[in-house]
Amino acid sequence: MNLWKIFIAFFIPGIVGYGGGPASIPLVENEVVDRFHWMNVSEFSEMLAMANALPGPIATKMAGFIGYQQGGILGSFVGVIATVGPSLLLMIVLLSLLYKFKDSPRVKTMTNLIRPVIAILLGIMAFQFFYNSYDTAGWMQTAGLILVSFLLLEKVKLHPAFVILGSLIYGAVFLS
Amino acid sequence: MQQWNLFSAFFRVGMLGYGGGPSSIPLVHKEVVEKYKWLSDDDFGDILALGNSLPGPIATKMAGYIGYRVSGVIGMMNAVLATILPTIIIMIVLITSLNNLRDQPWVAGMTQAVVPVVGVMLAKLTYDFFKKAKIQLGWIVTILIGTASLLLIEWAGVHPGIIIFALLLYALVRPMRRKETTPINQQEQSS
């Protein structure tokens, strides 16, 4: 049952995606690429690039799009609901309850402890992307693109949307 | 009228919220506290603090809860949809049209060139998360948790969700020492 799979694929990142959008990227990848094989790494990275270039929350953009790909409009809804539903319900239920504990070191510790795990997950993904690029475009192109995009993103502080657009144009002209 | 206000407030938040969660927080504040006066400043601060300690995207949590406060379940759905629907539609249209051109060599070139760029963004996020972890936990704990999770995920094939849950559980039940370092108050990265 595809809708059920879509629900599971986004319910898990929605529940364990602690520390916001970027944290859920590798979790979504884990479900969509490794577990359900709906996409390969390069399709996923293409989608991520597109999603990054558009406004709005990243997790719901991914859920909405992949859900649509796998199960049409209904699939899109299921993906989005699985992503936002659990945390939203929790929020409404817990708000009264957690008010008392909002400065509790326990709650802060939760966020702190899982940060290294998320970092590792993101690191593994970055490695996969670089490796995939080396595999298809060769190491010269890969190194060049890494260097230039790093400088533009981090030193020039150019908006990611422009960097992605630039790389798309570069690819269309020089890598075809 | 109220529903329309909710929709237009969160539609603006969704469309202008560039660069993820932290960028949409001030936008939400502007709409719900300054413009429509649905919440007081204190209320907003409390909702944000709690929203940050729960999983899932911050923008939709805030939209949903505020929508719910303003006009019940309908308001909740209205605000959440206004936040996310526009960009999802744009994305589906863009990628679908790109897929129809998939066999063109220039589209293949585009696909190739964008992969390392996204890789750089992910590497930057990796660095950010490690840096934050180091500030809060110190090098030793960060490296310990990092190495352990790397081994578990890559070699033992453990689902990352299980590791995260285990750590969350540990944070809840562990015995607290008397002297707690108070972490610097910081906005969670969420989008």
XYZ file of C-alpha atoms in Angstrom:
367
model
C 0.000 0.000 0.000
C 1.794 3.018 -1.325
C 0.053 5.698 0.738
C 0.993 3.829 3.890
C 4.629 3.723 2.736
C 4.541 7.459 2.037
C 3.127 8.048 5.491
C 5.853 5.962 7.164
C 8.631 7.540 5.075
C 7.741 11.016 6.336
C 6.304 10.189 9.731
C 9.695 8.975 10.986
C 11.668 12.083 9.915
C 8.838 14.247 11.265
C 9.078 12.647 14.693
C 12.845 12.275 15.049
C 13.800 15.340 12.980
C 14.939 17.216 16.009
C 16.580 20.587 15.504
C 14.661 21.606 12.443
C 14.690 21.297 8.689
C 18.321 20.526 7.943
C 18.176 17.763 10.532
C 15.386 16.032 8.658
C 17.144 16.032 5.260
C 19.332 12.982 5.920
C 16.417 11.214 7.628
C 14.214 11.737 4.581
C 17.061 10.539 2.359
C 17.403 7.447 4.505
C 13.742 6.523 3.899
C 13.329 7.635 0.299
C 16.645 6.468 -1.164
C 17.919 3.657 1.060
C 14.699 2.053 2.239
C 12.021 2.550 -0.409
C 14.281 3.163 -3.450
C 11.946 5.823 -4.843
C 14.912 7.900 -5.943
C 18.631 7.509 -6.493
C 21.182 9.854 -4.942
C 21.380 12.152 -7.948
C 17.588 12.482 -8.265
C 17.462 13.248 -4.569
C 20.162 15.894 -4.811
C 18.401 17.499 -7.761
C 15.216 17.705 -5.750
C 17.087 19.054 -2.745
C 18.697 21.760 -4.880
C 15.335 22.802 -6.224
C 13.751 22.729 -2.782
C 16.605 24.793 -1.372
C 16.126 27.439 -4.024
C 12.472 27.952 -3.094
C 11.086 29.662 0.012
C 9.254 27.879 2.806
C 10.113 24.977 5.099
C 12.387 22.358 3.522
C 10.859 19.265 5.153
C 7.358 19.928 3.863
C 8.606 20.777 0.375
C 10.340 17.414 0.164
C 7.331 15.567 1.604
C 4.894 17.326 -0.702
C 6.948 16.672 -3.799
C 7.982 13.068 -3.147
C 4.465 12.250 -1.987
C 3.127 13.682 -5.236
C 5.612 11.648 -7.277
C 4.659 8.437 -5.519
C 0.931 8.911 -5.113
C -0.394 12.019 -6.842
C -2.265 14.762 -5.008
C -3.389 12.372 -2.295
C 0.175 11.152 -1.803
C 1.333 14.739 -1.512
C -1.195 15.347 1.256
C -0.241 12.167 3.073
C 3.453 13.133 2.959
C 2.792 16.612 4.297
C 0.415 15.440 7.015
C 2.899 12.778 8.132
C 5.594 15.464 8.320
C 3.730 18.147 10.246
C 0.847 16.299 11.905
C 2.651 14.525 14.756
C 4.639 17.532 15.943
C 1.656 19.840 15.591
C -0.562 17.616 17.728
C 2.216 17.272 20.280
C 2.607 21.011 20.326
C -1.061 21.699 20.983
C -1.288 18.972 23.627
C 1.993 19.718 25.355
C 1.935 23.476 25.333
C 0.040 23.769 28.579
C 2.061 20.967 30.113
C 5.535 22.012 29.069
C 5.150 25.680 29.920
C 6.448 24.844 33.347
C 9.559 23.145 32.023
C 10.638 25.394 29.232
C 13.893 26.296 30.989
C 14.496 22.768 32.145
C 18.021 21.576 31.444
C 16.552 18.195 30.467
C 14.737 19.640 27.488
C 17.897 21.498 26.445
C 19.989 18.342 26.894
C 17.705 16.478 24.493
C 18.492 18.886 21.707
C 22.195 18.974 22.553
C 22.781 15.241 22.722
C 21.441 14.426 19.293
C 23.332 17.184 17.512
C 26.439 15.066 16.796
C 24.235 12.322 15.315
C 22.597 14.786 12.944
C 26.041 16.148 12.049
C 27.236 12.638 11.172
C 24.147 12.003 9.055
C 24.645 15.246 7.153
C 28.339 14.431 6.735
C 27.571 11.009 5.273
C 25.207 12.660 2.813
C 27.711 15.308 1.785
C 30.209 12.514 1.128
C 27.664 10.598 -0.979
C 26.967 13.697 -3.047
C 30.651 14.388 -3.670
C 31.286 10.762 -4.542
C 28.317 10.673 -6.894
C 29.558 13.816 -8.618
C 33.101 12.390 -8.948
C 31.517 9.291 -10.435
C 29.567 11.129 -13.127
C 31.395 14.390 -13.833
C 34.975 13.434 -12.944
C 37.161 14.843 -10.195
C 38.254 18.003 -12.023
C 34.723 19.296 -12.550
C 33.708 18.183 -9.062
C 36.620 19.913 -7.340
C 36.060 23.073 -9.374
C 32.354 23.193 -8.588
C 32.996 22.507 -4.893
C 35.604 25.250 -4.666
C 33.633 27.903 -6.548
C 30.337 27.203 -4.786
C 32.076 27.159 -1.409
C 33.647 30.561 -2.063
C 30.378 32.029 -3.329
C 28.309 30.629 -0.458
C 30.687 31.221 2.429
C 32.957 34.096 1.444
C 30.806 36.187 -0.875
C 27.690 35.163 1.126
C 25.692 34.881 -2.053
C 22.164 33.508 -1.602
C 22.052 29.717 -2.222
C 19.315 30.187 -4.821
C 21.720 32.155 -7.035
C 24.568 29.677 -6.556
C 22.293 26.799 -7.552
C 20.999 28.745 -10.537
C 24.582 29.490 -11.579
C 25.575 25.843 -11.334
C 22.531 24.836 -13.403
C 23.536 27.254 -16.151
C 27.159 26.094 -15.978
C 26.058 22.487 -16.268
C 23.728 23.185 -19.179
C 26.541 24.880 -21.099
C 29.714 22.970 -20.152
C 28.640 19.516 -19.016
C 26.208 18.599 -21.780
C -12.612 37.411 7.549
C -10.563 35.917 10.363
C -9.792 32.891 8.197
C -8.742 35.119 5.341
C -6.430 37.077 7.664
C -4.898 33.836 8.897
C -4.362 32.624 5.368
C -2.800 35.829 4.084
C -0.566 36.209 7.169
C 0.920 32.739 6.819
C 0.981 32.821 3.039
C 3.342 35.796 3.340
C 5.424 33.950 5.934
C 5.727 30.918 3.644
C 6.621 32.842 0.520
C 9.106 35.227 2.159
C 10.643 32.700 4.525
C 13.852 32.297 2.622
C 16.733 30.391 4.173
C 14.756 28.221 6.513
C 13.115 28.439 9.904
C 15.047 31.164 11.648
C 14.218 33.534 8.813
C 10.510 32.855 9.129
C 10.359 33.438 12.899
C 10.602 37.251 12.672
C 8.058 37.184 9.842
C 5.578 35.265 12.003
C 6.189 37.741 14.829
C 5.516 40.665 12.526
C 2.201 39.229 11.361
C 0.724 37.788 14.550
C 2.023 40.203 17.188
C 2.452 43.521 15.381
C -0.034 43.421 12.547
C -2.989 41.329 13.735
C -2.308 41.417 17.506
C -3.413 37.801 17.975
C -0.685 37.217 20.553
C 1.253 39.242 23.091
C 5.034 39.361 22.968
C 5.258 37.034 25.971
C 2.910 34.500 24.426
C 4.948 34.546 21.266
C 8.164 33.940 23.181
C 6.658 30.981 25.038
C 5.315 29.393 21.877
C 8.689 29.795 20.208
C 10.555 28.258 23.142
C 8.284 25.244 23.182
C 8.204 24.950 19.416
C 11.977 24.789 19.484
C 11.991 21.903 21.910
C 9.727 19.713 19.770
C 10.683 17.882 16.570
C 9.508 18.911 13.108
C 9.676 22.171 11.147
C 9.299 25.312 13.268
C 7.303 27.354 10.735
C 4.469 24.837 10.501
C 4.400 24.247 14.253
C 3.960 27.958 14.873
C 1.430 28.362 12.068
C -0.588 25.387 13.293
C -0.631 26.383 16.925
C -1.381 30.052 16.294
C -4.074 29.118 13.779
C -5.564 26.832 16.404
C -5.519 29.591 19.035
C -7.151 32.081 16.689
C -9.919 29.869 15.317
C -9.772 26.205 16.227
C -9.026 23.220 14.015
C -10.106 24.983 10.816
C -7.767 27.845 11.621
C -4.964 25.378 12.279
C -5.331 23.667 8.900
C -5.768 26.976 7.150
C -2.557 28.458 8.583
C -0.472 25.326 7.947
C -1.633 25.036 4.333
C -1.021 28.740 3.717
C 2.541 28.267 4.965
C 3.492 25.281 2.809
C 1.139 24.793 -0.125
C 2.375 27.564 -2.467
C 5.982 26.371 -2.521
C 5.032 22.711 -2.880
C 2.981 23.530 -5.962
C 5.840 25.565 -7.474
C 8.216 22.694 -6.809
C 6.005 20.035 -8.383
C 5.520 22.170 -11.505
C 9.249 22.934 -11.816
C 10.542 19.404 -11.359
C 7.825 17.835 -13.493
C 8.662 20.123 -16.400
C 12.357 19.335 -15.882
C 11.571 15.610 -15.977
C 9.937 15.941 -19.378
C 13.208 17.330 -20.703
C 15.300 14.675 -19.005
C 16.719 13.293 -22.271
C 18.148 16.628 -23.345
C 21.940 16.698 -22.845
C 21.827 20.173 -21.321
C 19.380 19.010 -18.669
C 21.713 16.121 -17.843
C 24.531 18.670 -17.536
C 22.454 20.790 -15.161
C 21.758 17.758 -13.017
C 25.438 16.906 -12.818
C 26.610 20.410 -11.945
C 24.165 20.879 -9.101
C 25.169 17.748 -7.156
C 28.520 19.033 -5.790
C 26.946 22.407 -4.951
C 24.333 20.722 -2.782
C 27.192 18.662 -1.349
C 28.923 21.867 -0.252
C 25.717 23.078 1.418
C 25.391 19.797 3.276
C 29.049 19.917 4.317
C 28.473 23.419 5.673
C 25.472 22.187 7.659
C 27.571 19.293 8.957
C 30.167 21.775 10.163
C 27.519 24.004 11.774
C 25.986 21.108 13.694
C 29.378 19.904 14.906
C 30.340 23.410 15.977
C 27.116 23.843 17.940
C 27.490 20.395 19.481
C 31.041 21.214 20.540
C 29.938 24.443 22.245
C 27.232 22.616 24.192
C 28.821 19.244 24.882
C 32.571 19.749 24.501
C 34.869 17.912 22.090
C 35.038 14.598 23.903
C 31.298 13.909 24.129
C 30.720 15.249 20.614
C 33.381 12.966 19.114
C 32.172 10.011 21.183
C 28.540 10.343 20.104
C 29.597 11.172 16.557
C 31.910 8.183 16.181
C 29.473 5.792 17.826
C 26.618 6.883 15.579
C 28.823 6.731 12.478
C 29.762 3.122 13.255
C 26.201 2.137 14.130
C 24.648 3.730 11.056
C 27.249 2.781 8.458
C 28.478 -0.628 9.686
C 25.767 -2.017 11.902
C 22.984 -0.663 9.683
C 21.026 0.759 12.629
C 18.233 3.158 11.683
C 19.265 6.714 12.675
C 15.838 7.228 14.269
C 16.611 4.546 16.843
C 19.863 6.242 17.871
C 18.150 9.621 18.135
C 15.302 8.181 20.191
C 17.728 6.441 22.527
C 19.569 9.716 23.146
C 16.316 11.629 23.715
C 15.213 9.010 26.191
C 18.555 9.175 27.968
C 18.254 12.967 28.251
C 14.847 12.520 29.875
C 15.710 9.868 32.424
C 19.354 10.468 33.257
C 20.156 11.573 36.786
C 20.859 15.312 36.803
C 23.988 16.658 38.415
C 23.561 19.586 40.767
C 25.780 21.900 38.799
C 24.328 22.335 35.352
C 26.081 24.553 32.892
C 23.431 26.830 31.494
C 23.558 26.660 27.723
C 23.618 29.884 25.817
C 20.143 30.711 24.661
C 20.096 30.208 20.971
C 17.593 29.746 18.245
C 17.414 26.238 16.927
C 18.095 25.884 13.248
C 14.816 24.833 11.817
C 13.046 25.400 8.604
